[in-house]
mmCIF file of C-alpha atoms in Angstrom:
data_model
loop_
_atom_site.group_PDB
_atom_site.id
_atom_site.type_symbol
_atom_site.label_atom_id
_atom_site.label_comp_id
_atom_site.label_asym_id
_atom_site.label_seq_id
_atom_site.Cartn_x
_atom_site.Cartn_y
_atom_site.Cartn_z
ATOM 1 C CA UNK A 142 9.362 14.018 -12.645
ATOM 2 C CA UNK A 143 13.006 12.902 -12.441
ATOM 3 C CA UNK A 144 14.169 16.266 -13.753
ATOM 4 C CA UNK A 145 11.991 18.069 -11.214
ATOM 5 C CA UNK A 146 13.374 15.988 -8.343
ATOM 6 C CA UNK A 147 16.939 16.738 -9.383
ATOM 7 C CA UNK A 148 16.181 20.448 -9.205
ATOM 8 C CA UNK A 149 14.748 19.984 -5.722
ATOM 9 C CA UNK A 150 17.915 18.242 -4.603
ATOM 10 C CA UNK A 151 20.001 21.184 -5.776
ATOM 11 C CA UNK A 152 17.648 23.838 -4.451
ATOM 12 C CA UNK A 153 15.453 22.572 -1.597
ATOM 13 C CA UNK A 154 11.897 23.897 -1.566
ATOM 14 C CA UNK A 155 11.736 27.464 -0.247
ATOM 15 C CA UNK A 156 8.769 28.354 1.901
ATOM 16 C CA UNK A 157 8.101 31.989 2.773
ATOM 17 C CA UNK A 158 6.972 30.744 6.204
ATOM 18 C CA UNK A 159 10.605 29.923 6.934
ATOM 19 C CA UNK A 160 11.737 33.527 6.643
ATOM 20 C CA UNK A 161 9.794 36.392 8.201
ATOM 21 C CA UNK A 162 12.136 39.304 7.490
ATOM 22 C CA UNK A 163 12.090 42.145 4.958
ATOM 23 C CA UNK A 164 15.045 40.987 2.867
ATOM 24 C CA UNK A 165 14.961 39.558 -0.620
ATOM 25 C CA UNK A 166 16.040 35.885 -0.575
ATOM 26 C CA UNK A 167 18.486 34.285 -3.003
ATOM 27 C CA UNK A 168 19.819 30.753 -3.022
ATOM 28 C CA UNK A 169 22.952 29.228 -4.445
ATOM 29 C CA UNK A 170 25.796 30.633 -6.474
ATOM 30 C CA UNK A 171 25.544 33.738 -8.640
ATOM 31 C CA UNK A 172 26.420 33.968 -12.322
ATOM 32 C CA UNK A 173 29.742 35.755 -12.796
ATOM 33 C CA UNK A 174 29.486 38.924 -14.899
ATOM 34 C CA UNK A 175 33.048 40.189 -14.391
ATOM 35 C CA UNK A 176 36.008 37.849 -14.086
ATOM 36 C CA UNK A 177 38.314 40.115 -12.071
ATOM 37 C CA UNK A 178 38.175 43.847 -11.377
ATOM 38 C CA UNK A 179 41.765 44.114 -10.184
ATOM 39 C CA UNK A 180 44.937 42.042 -10.441
ATOM 40 C CA UNK A 181 47.536 41.971 -7.696
ATOM 41 C CA UNK A 182 50.343 39.536 -6.956
ATOM 42 C CA UNK A 183 49.062 37.106 -4.321
ATOM 43 C CA UNK A 184 45.709 38.866 -4.415
ATOM 44 C CA UNK A 185 42.328 37.159 -4.571
ATOM 45 C CA UNK A 186 40.028 37.363 -7.582
ATOM 46 C CA UNK A 187 37.660 40.328 -7.238
ATOM 47 C CA UNK A 188 34.798 39.198 -9.450
ATOM 48 C CA UNK A 189 31.206 40.388 -9.719
ATOM 49 C CA UNK A 190 28.064 38.381 -10.345
ATOM 50 C CA UNK A 191 24.286 38.563 -10.501
ATOM 51 C CA UNK A 192 21.686 36.372 -8.891
ATOM 52 C CA UNK A 193 17.880 36.301 -9.050
ATOM 53 C CA UNK A 194 15.871 36.221 -5.835
ATOM 54 C CA UNK A 195 12.683 34.330 -5.089
ATOM 55 C CA UNK A 196 10.763 37.599 -5.639
ATOM 56 C CA UNK A 197 12.375 37.877 -9.116
ATOM 57 C CA UNK A 198 14.571 40.833 -8.191
ATOM 58 C CA UNK A 199 18.112 40.680 -9.571
ATOM 59 C CA UNK A 200 21.043 41.457 -7.281
ATOM 60 C CA UNK A 201 24.691 42.228 -7.959
ATOM 61 C CA UNK A 202 27.069 40.450 -5.596
ATOM 62 C CA UNK A 203 28.951 41.203 -3.541
ATOM 63 C CA UNK A 204 27.650 44.744 -4.209
ATOM 64 C CA UNK A 205 27.122 47.435 -6.797
ATOM 65 C CA UNK A 206 30.253 49.591 -6.599
ATOM 66 C CA UNK A 207 31.977 52.446 -8.419
ATOM 67 C CA UNK A 208 35.330 50.707 -8.629
ATOM 68 C CA UNK A 209 35.374 50.852 -12.445
ATOM 69 C CA UNK A 210 33.790 54.331 -12.567
ATOM 70 C CA UNK A 211 36.602 56.669 -13.637
ATOM 71 C CA UNK A 212 34.733 59.753 -12.435
ATOM 72 C CA UNK A 213 34.813 58.481 -8.855
ATOM 73 C CA UNK A 214 38.220 59.429 -7.421
ATOM 74 C CA UNK A 215 40.570 56.809 -6.027
ATOM 75 C CA UNK A 216 41.921 57.311 -2.531
ATOM 76 C CA UNK A 217 45.638 57.951 -2.142
ATOM 77 C CA UNK A 218 47.900 55.207 -0.882
ATOM 78 C CA UNK A 219 48.840 55.015 2.756
ATOM 79 C CA UNK A 220 50.204 51.486 2.264
ATOM 80 C CA UNK A 221 49.650 49.333 -0.806
ATOM 81 C CA UNK A 222 51.605 46.153 -1.586
ATOM 82 C CA UNK A 223 49.903 45.870 -4.978
ATOM 83 C CA UNK A 224 51.419 49.140 -6.213
ATOM 84 C CA UNK A 225 54.619 49.056 -4.176
ATOM 85 C CA UNK A 226 53.716 52.095 -2.076
ATOM 86 C CA UNK A 227 55.112 50.701 1.151
ATOM 87 C CA UNK A 228 55.170 53.811 3.329
ATOM 88 C CA UNK A 229 56.566 53.342 6.795
ATOM 89 C CA UNK A 230 54.576 56.204 8.290
ATOM 90 C CA UNK A 231 51.902 58.747 7.457
ATOM 91 C CA UNK A 232 54.367 61.624 7.136
ATOM 92 C CA UNK A 233 56.091 59.907 4.211
ATOM 93 C CA UNK A 234 52.772 58.993 2.602
ATOM 94 C CA UNK A 235 51.490 62.582 2.853
ATOM 95 C CA UNK A 236 54.748 63.970 1.460
ATOM 96 C CA UNK A 237 54.146 61.965 -1.724
ATOM 97 C CA UNK A 238 50.939 63.931 -2.430
ATOM 98 C CA UNK A 239 50.981 67.155 -4.429
ATOM 99 C CA UNK A 240 47.529 68.496 -3.575
ATOM 100 C CA UNK A 241 45.719 67.376 -6.712
ATOM 101 C CA UNK A 242 44.135 64.614 -4.639
ATOM 102 C CA UNK A 243 42.107 67.088 -2.558
ATOM 103 C CA UNK A 244 38.399 67.066 -3.459
ATOM 104 C CA UNK A 245 36.807 70.495 -2.966
ATOM 105 C CA UNK A 246 33.278 70.464 -1.600
ATOM 106 C CA UNK A 247 33.284 73.972 -0.097
ATOM 107 C CA UNK A 248 35.876 76.408 -1.519
ATOM 108 C CA UNK A 249 35.934 78.261 1.812
ATOM 109 C CA UNK A 250 36.323 75.067 3.819
ATOM 110 C CA UNK A 251 39.285 73.485 5.583
ATOM 111 C CA UNK A 252 41.255 70.503 4.317
ATOM 112 C CA UNK A 253 40.355 67.337 6.210
ATOM 113 C CA UNK A 254 42.623 64.290 6.011
ATOM 114 C CA UNK A 255 41.094 60.853 6.503
ATOM 115 C CA UNK A 256 43.120 57.696 7.156
ATOM 116 C CA UNK A 257 41.238 54.472 6.367
ATOM 117 C CA UNK A 258 41.895 50.761 6.707
ATOM 118 C CA UNK A 259 39.005 48.734 5.258
ATOM 119 C CA UNK A 260 38.466 44.982 5.039
ATOM 120 C CA UNK A 261 37.908 44.809 2.157
ATOM 121 C CA UNK A 262 36.540 47.760 0.151
ATOM 122 C CA UNK A 263 35.115 51.230 0.814
ATOM 123 C CA UNK A 264 33.632 54.189 -1.000
ATOM 124 C CA UNK A 265 33.438 57.497 0.858
ATOM 125 C CA UNK A 266 31.073 60.417 0.298
ATOM 126 C CA UNK A 267 31.076 63.771 2.068
ATOM 127 C CA UNK A 268 27.721 65.598 1.920
ATOM 128 C CA UNK A 269 26.885 63.354 -1.049
ATOM 129 C CA UNK A 270 30.082 64.148 -2.968
ATOM 130 C CA UNK A 271 32.371 61.202 -3.866
ATOM 131 C CA UNK A 272 35.772 61.873 -2.287
ATOM 132 C CA UNK A 273 37.589 58.534 -2.433
ATOM 133 C CA UNK A 274 37.313 54.805 -3.120
ATOM 134 C CA UNK A 275 39.574 51.942 -2.137
ATOM 135 C CA UNK A 276 42.467 51.211 -4.484
ATOM 136 C CA UNK A 277 42.174 47.440 -3.961
ATOM 137 C CA UNK A 278 38.724 45.823 -3.900
ATOM 138 C CA UNK A 279 39.786 42.543 -2.279
ATOM 139 C CA UNK A 280 43.423 41.786 -1.377
ATOM 140 C CA UNK A 281 46.295 42.385 -0.683
ATOM 141 C CA UNK A 282 45.239 44.368 2.384
ATOM 142 C CA UNK A 283 45.942 48.066 1.976
ATOM 143 C CA UNK A 284 45.234 51.379 3.685
ATOM 144 C CA UNK A 285 44.345 54.767 2.249
ATOM 145 C CA UNK A 286 44.369 58.538 2.592
ATOM 146 C CA UNK A 287 41.424 60.683 1.488
ATOM 147 C CA UNK A 288 41.625 64.485 1.573
ATOM 148 C CA UNK A 289 38.748 66.900 1.009
ATOM 149 C CA UNK A 290 37.960 70.572 1.584
ATOM 150 C CA UNK A 291 34.713 71.214 3.429
ATOM 151 C CA UNK A 292 32.993 73.400 5.993
ATOM 152 C CA UNK A 293 31.802 71.902 9.238
ATOM 153 C CA UNK A 294 29.377 70.392 10.010
ATOM 154 C CA UNK A 295 29.622 67.706 7.343
ATOM 155 C CA UNK A 296 28.306 64.177 6.917
ATOM 156 C CA UNK A 297 30.441 61.118 6.171
ATOM 157 C CA UNK A 298 28.757 58.223 4.368
ATOM 158 C CA UNK A 299 30.692 55.074 3.477
ATOM 159 C CA UNK A 300 29.788 51.980 1.499
ATOM 160 C CA UNK A 301 31.677 48.980 2.902
ATOM 161 C CA UNK A 302 32.012 45.641 1.118
ATOM 162 C CA UNK A 303 33.464 42.381 2.370
ATOM 163 C CA UNK A 304 34.360 40.812 -0.990
ATOM 164 C CA UNK A 305 33.687 37.134 -1.723
ATOM 165 C CA UNK A 306 35.082 34.402 -3.955
ATOM 166 C CA UNK A 307 31.933 32.246 -3.902
ATOM 167 C CA UNK A 308 29.645 34.831 -5.435
ATOM 168 C CA UNK A 309 26.166 34.817 -3.955
ATOM 169 C CA UNK A 310 26.928 32.937 -0.748
ATOM 170 C CA UNK A 311 29.465 35.244 0.902
ATOM 171 C CA UNK A 312 32.292 32.735 1.116
ATOM 172 C CA UNK A 313 35.948 32.324 0.186
ATOM 173 C CA UNK A 314 38.579 29.596 0.238
ATOM 174 C CA UNK A 315 40.416 29.449 3.540
ATOM 175 C CA UNK A 316 41.937 26.860 5.851
ATOM 176 C CA UNK A 317 41.294 24.004 3.455
ATOM 177 C CA UNK A 318 37.605 24.824 3.102
ATOM 178 C CA UNK A 319 35.908 26.030 -0.080
ATOM 179 C CA UNK A 320 33.128 27.788 1.823
ATOM 180 C CA UNK A 321 34.696 29.863 4.566
ATOM 181 C CA UNK A 322 32.842 32.956 5.859
ATOM 182 C CA UNK A 323 35.140 35.973 5.691
ATOM 183 C CA UNK A 324 34.845 39.026 7.901
ATOM 184 C CA UNK A 325 34.721 42.776 7.361
ATOM 185 C CA UNK A 326 35.668 45.825 9.413
ATOM 186 C CA UNK A 327 36.723 49.438 8.911
ATOM 187 C CA UNK A 328 38.680 51.904 11.000
ATOM 188 C CA UNK A 329 39.026 55.577 10.071
ATOM 189 C CA UNK A 330 40.492 58.724 11.596
ATOM 190 C CA UNK A 331 39.756 62.267 10.384
ATOM 191 C CA UNK A 332 42.135 65.142 11.145
ATOM 192 C CA UNK A 333 41.927 68.896 10.594
ATOM 193 C CA UNK A 334 44.677 71.158 9.288
ATOM 194 C CA UNK A 335 46.134 71.443 12.809
ATOM 195 C CA UNK A 336 46.446 67.638 12.976
ATOM 196 C CA UNK A 337 43.696 67.399 15.600
ATOM 197 C CA UNK A 338 41.368 64.400 15.433
ATOM 198 C CA UNK A 339 37.887 65.715 14.657
ATOM 199 C CA UNK A 340 36.230 62.320 14.072
ATOM 200 C CA UNK A 341 37.037 58.639 14.399
ATOM 201 C CA UNK A 342 35.107 55.425 13.928
ATOM 202 C CA UNK A 343 33.221 54.347 17.038
ATOM 203 C CA UNK A 344 29.812 53.546 18.476
ATOM 204 C CA UNK A 345 28.595 57.076 17.658
ATOM 205 C CA UNK A 346 28.437 56.052 13.982
ATOM 206 C CA UNK A 347 25.381 54.457 12.366
ATOM 207 C CA UNK A 348 25.668 51.118 10.521
ATOM 208 C CA UNK A 349 23.052 49.323 8.414
ATOM 209 C CA UNK A 350 23.267 45.950 6.669
ATOM 210 C CA UNK A 351 22.278 45.433 3.000
ATOM 211 C CA UNK A 352 23.601 41.943 2.163
ATOM 212 C CA UNK A 353 23.988 38.971 4.516
ATOM 213 C CA UNK A 354 25.405 35.588 3.472
ATOM 214 C CA UNK A 355 25.743 32.725 3.888
ATOM 215 C CA UNK A 356 22.458 31.922 5.570
ATOM 216 C CA UNK A 357 22.387 28.174 6.011
ATOM 217 C CA UNK A 358 18.929 28.058 7.582
ATOM 218 C CA UNK A 359 16.268 30.650 6.843
ATOM 219 C CA UNK A 360 14.814 30.391 10.338
ATOM 220 C CA UNK A 361 17.949 31.852 11.976
ATOM 221 C CA UNK A 362 17.858 35.540 10.886
ATOM 222 C CA UNK A 363 15.586 38.023 12.629
ATOM 223 C CA UNK A 364 14.788 41.723 12.725
ATOM 224 C CA UNK A 365 14.259 43.998 15.706
ATOM 225 C CA UNK A 366 13.230 47.469 14.631
ATOM 226 C CA UNK A 367 15.685 48.400 11.881
ATOM 227 C CA UNK A 368 18.335 45.931 13.098
ATOM 228 C CA UNK A 369 18.908 43.052 10.660
ATOM 229 C CA UNK A 370 20.225 40.303 12.903
ATOM 230 C CA UNK A 371 21.996 37.057 12.110
ATOM 231 C CA UNK A 372 23.782 36.238 15.362
ATOM 232 C CA UNK A 373 21.809 32.978 15.581
ATOM 233 C CA UNK A 374 23.073 31.884 12.156
ATOM 234 C CA UNK A 375 25.997 29.501 11.677
ATOM 235 C CA UNK A 376 29.306 30.652 10.212
ATOM 236 C CA UNK A 377 30.874 27.179 10.187
ATOM 237 C CA UNK A 378 33.347 26.273 7.421
ATOM 238 C CA UNK A 379 32.173 23.831 4.776
ATOM 239 C CA UNK A 380 32.980 22.258 1.436
ATOM 240 C CA UNK A 381 29.336 22.100 0.386
ATOM 241 C CA UNK A 382 27.716 25.517 0.215
ATOM 242 C CA UNK A 383 25.943 25.619 -3.132
ATOM 243 C CA UNK A 384 22.503 25.666 -1.471
ATOM 244 C CA UNK A 385 23.247 28.454 1.001
ATOM 245 C CA UNK A 386 20.979 31.510 1.016
ATOM 246 C CA UNK A 387 21.630 35.236 0.841
ATOM 247 C CA UNK A 388 19.516 38.126 2.120
ATOM 248 C CA UNK A 389 19.474 41.457 0.273
ATOM 249 C CA UNK A 390 18.006 44.893 0.951
ATOM 250 C CA UNK A 391 17.728 47.907 -1.369
ATOM 251 C CA UNK A 392 19.911 50.901 -0.485
ATOM 252 C CA UNK A 393 17.990 54.145 0.099
ATOM 253 C CA UNK A 394 18.423 56.390 -2.929
ATOM 254 C CA UNK A 395 19.768 59.345 -0.912
ATOM 255 C CA UNK A 396 21.919 57.491 1.624
ATOM 256 C CA UNK A 397 25.019 59.544 0.732
ATOM 257 C CA UNK A 398 23.377 62.905 1.445
ATOM 258 C CA UNK A 399 23.659 64.956 4.627
ATOM 259 C CA UNK A 400 19.859 65.312 4.582
ATOM 260 C CA UNK A 401 19.291 61.549 4.834
ATOM 261 C CA UNK A 402 17.673 60.606 8.142
ATOM 262 C CA UNK A 403 19.674 57.766 9.695
ATOM 263 C CA UNK A 404 18.341 58.346 13.215
ATOM 264 C CA UNK A 405 16.554 54.984 13.294
ATOM 265 C CA UNK A 406 19.528 53.003 11.980
ATOM 266 C CA UNK A 407 21.379 50.797 14.460
ATOM 267 C CA UNK A 408 24.524 52.110 16.108
ATOM 268 C CA UNK A 409 27.751 50.703 14.708
ATOM 269 C CA UNK A 410 29.141 47.679 16.540
ATOM 270 C CA UNK A 411 32.738 47.730 17.790
ATOM 271 C CA UNK A 412 35.342 45.028 17.130
ATOM 272 C CA UNK A 413 38.789 44.477 18.596
ATOM 273 C CA UNK A 414 41.918 44.531 16.433
ATOM 274 C CA UNK A 415 42.419 40.823 17.124
ATOM 275 C CA UNK A 416 38.896 40.034 15.909
ATOM 276 C CA UNK A 417 39.552 41.742 12.586
ATOM 277 C CA UNK A 418 43.027 40.203 12.445
ATOM 278 C CA UNK A 419 45.227 43.206 11.640
ATOM 279 C CA UNK A 420 48.141 42.614 13.997
ATOM 280 C CA UNK A 421 50.252 41.088 11.193
ATOM 281 C CA UNK A 422 49.274 43.550 8.467
ATOM 282 C CA UNK A 423 51.736 46.444 7.896
ATOM 283 C CA UNK A 424 48.950 48.370 6.161
ATOM 284 C CA UNK A 425 47.654 48.745 9.702
ATOM 285 C CA UNK A 426 50.595 48.205 12.048
ATOM 286 C CA UNK A 427 52.748 50.890 10.366
ATOM 287 C CA UNK A 428 50.140 53.453 11.392
ATOM 288 C CA UNK A 429 49.036 52.472 14.878
ATOM 289 C CA UNK A 430 50.048 55.950 16.054
ATOM 290 C CA UNK A 431 47.044 57.148 14.025
ATOM 291 C CA UNK A 432 44.533 54.311 14.322
ATOM 292 C CA UNK A 433 45.400 53.488 17.957
ATOM 293 C CA UNK A 434 46.144 56.982 19.255
ATOM 294 C CA UNK A 435 46.763 56.534 22.974
ATOM 295 C CA UNK A 436 44.487 59.444 23.909
ATOM 296 C CA UNK A 437 41.868 59.121 21.167
ATOM 297 C CA UNK A 438 41.746 55.540 19.913
ATOM 298 C CA UNK A 439 39.660 54.756 16.832
ATOM 299 C CA UNK A 440 37.688 51.506 16.849
ATOM 300 C CA UNK A 441 36.964 48.995 14.126
ATOM 301 C CA UNK A 442 33.264 49.190 13.296
ATOM 302 C CA UNK A 443 30.780 47.179 11.257
ATOM 303 C CA UNK A 444 27.163 46.135 11.508
ATOM 304 C CA UNK A 445 25.876 43.633 14.090
ATOM 305 C CA UNK A 446 27.560 40.669 12.374
ATOM 306 C CA UNK A 447 31.130 41.256 11.186
ATOM 307 C CA UNK A 448 31.297 37.767 9.630
ATOM 308 C CA UNK A 449 28.005 37.284 7.768
ATOM 309 C CA UNK A 450 27.146 40.869 6.798
ATOM 310 C CA UNK A 451 28.905 41.622 3.506
ATOM 311 C CA UNK A 452 27.503 44.991 2.405
ATOM 312 C CA UNK A 453 27.201 47.686 5.055
ATOM 313 C CA UNK A 454 26.680 51.445 4.999
ATOM 314 C CA UNK A 455 28.051 53.569 7.850
ATOM 315 C CA UNK A 456 27.357 57.248 8.485
ATOM 316 C CA UNK A 457 28.498 59.977 10.839
ATOM 317 C CA UNK A 458 27.892 63.731 11.002
ATOM 318 C CA UNK A 459 30.896 65.725 12.176
ATOM 319 C CA UNK A 460 29.848 68.761 14.190
ATOM 320 C CA UNK A 461 31.183 72.274 13.953
ATOM 321 C CA UNK A 462 33.576 71.537 16.796
ATOM 322 C CA UNK A 463 36.354 68.999 17.135
ATOM 323 C CA UNK A 464 36.637 66.520 19.992
ATOM 324 C CA UNK A 465 39.090 68.842 21.708
ATOM 325 C CA UNK A 466 36.822 71.850 21.131
ATOM 326 C CA UNK A 467 33.968 70.016 22.840
ATOM 327 C CA UNK A 468 36.155 69.329 25.853
ATOM 328 C CA UNK A 469 37.044 73.016 25.994
ATOM 329 C CA UNK A 470 33.449 74.224 25.647
ATOM 330 C CA UNK A 471 32.175 71.677 28.157
ATOM 331 C CA UNK A 472 34.694 72.911 30.707
ATOM 332 C CA UNK A 473 33.405 76.491 30.321
ATOM 333 C CA UNK A 474 29.842 75.667 31.446
ATOM 334 C CA UNK A 475 28.870 74.915 35.026
ATOM 335 C CA UNK A 476 25.520 74.411 36.704
ATOM 336 C CA UNK A 477 24.908 74.916 40.425
ATOM 337 C CA UNK A 478 23.551 74.213 42.955
ATOM 338 C CA UNK A 479 23.713 70.523 42.138
ATOM 339 C CA UNK A 480 21.729 68.840 43.671
ATOM 340 C CA UNK A 481 18.996 71.399 42.900
ATOM 341 C CA UNK A 482 15.331 71.751 43.858
ATOM 342 C CA UNK A 483 13.448 73.845 41.286
ATOM 343 C CA UNK A 484 16.139 75.918 39.616
ATOM 344 C CA UNK A 485 19.846 76.051 38.837
ATOM 345 C CA UNK A 486 22.347 78.737 37.945
ATOM 346 C CA UNK A 487 24.129 78.502 34.600
ATOM 347 C CA UNK A 488 27.663 79.847 34.775
ATOM 348 C CA UNK A 489 29.318 80.686 31.428
ATOM 349 C CA UNK A 490 30.878 83.595 29.535
ATOM 350 C CA UNK A 491 28.036 85.290 27.647
ATOM 351 C CA UNK A 492 30.519 87.358 25.614
ATOM 352 C CA UNK A 493 31.911 84.170 24.018
ATOM 353 C CA UNK A 494 29.032 81.704 23.854
ATOM 354 C CA UNK A 495 25.519 82.095 22.477
ATOM 355 C CA UNK A 496 22.844 79.588 23.574
ATOM 356 C CA UNK A 497 19.573 78.909 21.770
ATOM 357 C CA UNK A 498 17.859 76.381 23.992
ATOM 358 C CA UNK A 499 18.090 74.519 27.294
ATOM 359 C CA UNK A 500 16.396 71.178 27.893
ATOM 360 C CA UNK A 501 16.074 68.820 30.838
ATOM 361 C CA UNK A 502 15.885 65.164 29.833
ATOM 362 C CA UNK A 503 15.030 62.184 32.049
ATOM 363 C CA UNK A 504 17.202 59.066 32.129
ATOM 364 C CA UNK A 505 14.496 57.451 29.951
ATOM 365 C CA UNK A 506 15.009 60.107 27.285
ATOM 366 C CA UNK A 507 11.789 62.020 28.039
ATOM 367 C CA UNK A 508 11.767 65.805 27.569
ATOM 368 C CA UNK A 509 10.884 67.195 31.014
ATOM 369 C CA UNK A 510 11.589 70.906 30.513
ATOM 370 C CA UNK A 511 12.561 73.209 27.682
ATOM 371 C CA UNK A 512 13.162 76.932 27.370
ATOM 372 C CA UNK A 513 14.342 79.348 24.695
ATOM 373 C CA UNK A 514 14.628 82.144 27.258
ATOM 374 C CA UNK A 515 18.255 82.010 28.277
ATOM 375 C CA UNK A 516 19.588 83.602 31.468
ATOM 376 C CA UNK A 517 22.021 82.710 34.204
ATOM 377 C CA UNK A 518 19.141 81.464 36.362
ATOM 378 C CA UNK A 519 17.018 78.641 34.948
ATOM 379 C CA UNK A 520 13.824 77.893 36.848
ATOM 380 C CA UNK A 521 12.350 74.547 35.847
ATOM 381 C CA UNK A 522 9.685 74.211 38.561
ATOM 382 C CA UNK A 523 8.548 71.119 40.389
ATOM 383 C CA UNK A 524 9.750 67.807 38.953
ATOM 384 C CA UNK A 525 10.260 64.436 40.588
ATOM 385 C CA UNK A 526 13.508 63.918 42.452
ATOM 386 C CA UNK A 527 16.115 61.897 40.608
ATOM 387 C CA UNK A 528 18.896 62.128 38.032
ATOM 388 C CA UNK A 529 18.392 64.227 34.883
ATOM 389 C CA UNK A 530 20.478 65.554 32.005
ATOM 390 C CA UNK A 531 20.661 69.231 31.096
ATOM 391 C CA UNK A 532 21.222 69.831 27.379
ATOM 392 C CA UNK A 533 22.743 73.190 26.477
ATOM 393 C CA UNK A 534 22.139 73.775 22.768
ATOM 394 C CA UNK A 535 23.763 76.264 20.404
ATOM 395 C CA UNK A 536 24.046 76.588 16.628
ATOM 396 C CA UNK A 537 27.643 75.406 16.980
ATOM 397 C CA UNK A 538 27.524 72.845 19.788
ATOM 398 C CA UNK A 539 25.416 70.749 22.096
ATOM 399 C CA UNK A 540 26.745 69.718 25.495
ATOM 400 C CA UNK A 541 25.154 67.744 28.316
ATOM 401 C CA UNK A 542 25.493 68.141 32.082
ATOM 402 C CA UNK A 543 24.186 65.784 34.765
ATOM 403 C CA UNK A 544 21.694 67.311 37.219
ATOM 404 C CA UNK A 545 20.433 65.801 40.454
ATOM 405 C CA UNK A 546 17.021 67.045 41.575
ATOM 406 C CA UNK A 547 16.020 66.707 45.219
#
């Protein structure tokens, strides 16, 4: 009985009634399986561990990665204190590359250059093909370049890991506390061969959580649809965290593929530079002309909780057109009269653009009208007065115009 009580004191009784979510629940510290994946002066220990959940599943913390997989290519250095690659700007960093870093996905494709700052670790896939992983799993903070040759459209999928020193409970030493909850965050910019930005991190990305810790009270997390929420959970510093919980979810087997359906995943959440804390990090500040482009600013993204969520997957499909192309195409289409009654005229150059479908969508997202018969005069009939959106759909683009119906 005494032995049993001592176990209870270390690991308080877990009741499934306390937690109503879909995650697998672990408690306490993991068993280290790797002492340190990477050594860097003034860097933190990047260890791995395993921990068994209450449902007897075994989890690797902070995440299963390909850092030690030699067949998965490393990203190139944009700025890396661990290796001494202290580039002052992207031009110098690119000049150091000889082309062997470019991963070919489509031989007929164009070379895309991605600039990434991740807190702490990332792995990037394009259409399921590994194209680059972070050079430093934990710290010092670094930034990277990944180049790949691909045809548009293509799908970006990234594994993001906020590393931890207290394996299993998502904590590190900081500010005099042994159990401090670190934060994550990633910002990325993708440019074409003409140096135009064709994609950047923002709210148009998808982001799903796969490991949340520490959870100090199992009644605080919740789920709404596919959103795994922990905003009601504490992130207070502590020196006593050995009984904290972790929540884990299995990654979908095909999450890296373009065919994976992420439509029900939550949209990525945005975080300010000050929240992530990059204003004193030259791995970021040397390249603000890229990450904070005055006309096309990239945003730090993560899941709903940048502090407690430690393993996150983000995805984005890049269309056949760049941001600037969309602006050009959008300017070449006009609808009138607007307001309209039962029809509108569609003004565009039929010798340049081919359209497959036109839809009218309500402000609630309901499909009100659709036609595959394309002409310069679109008759949609009698619909209730109000504000609607006209979607003009092609194989190469999809643009939206606002329509007022009287």
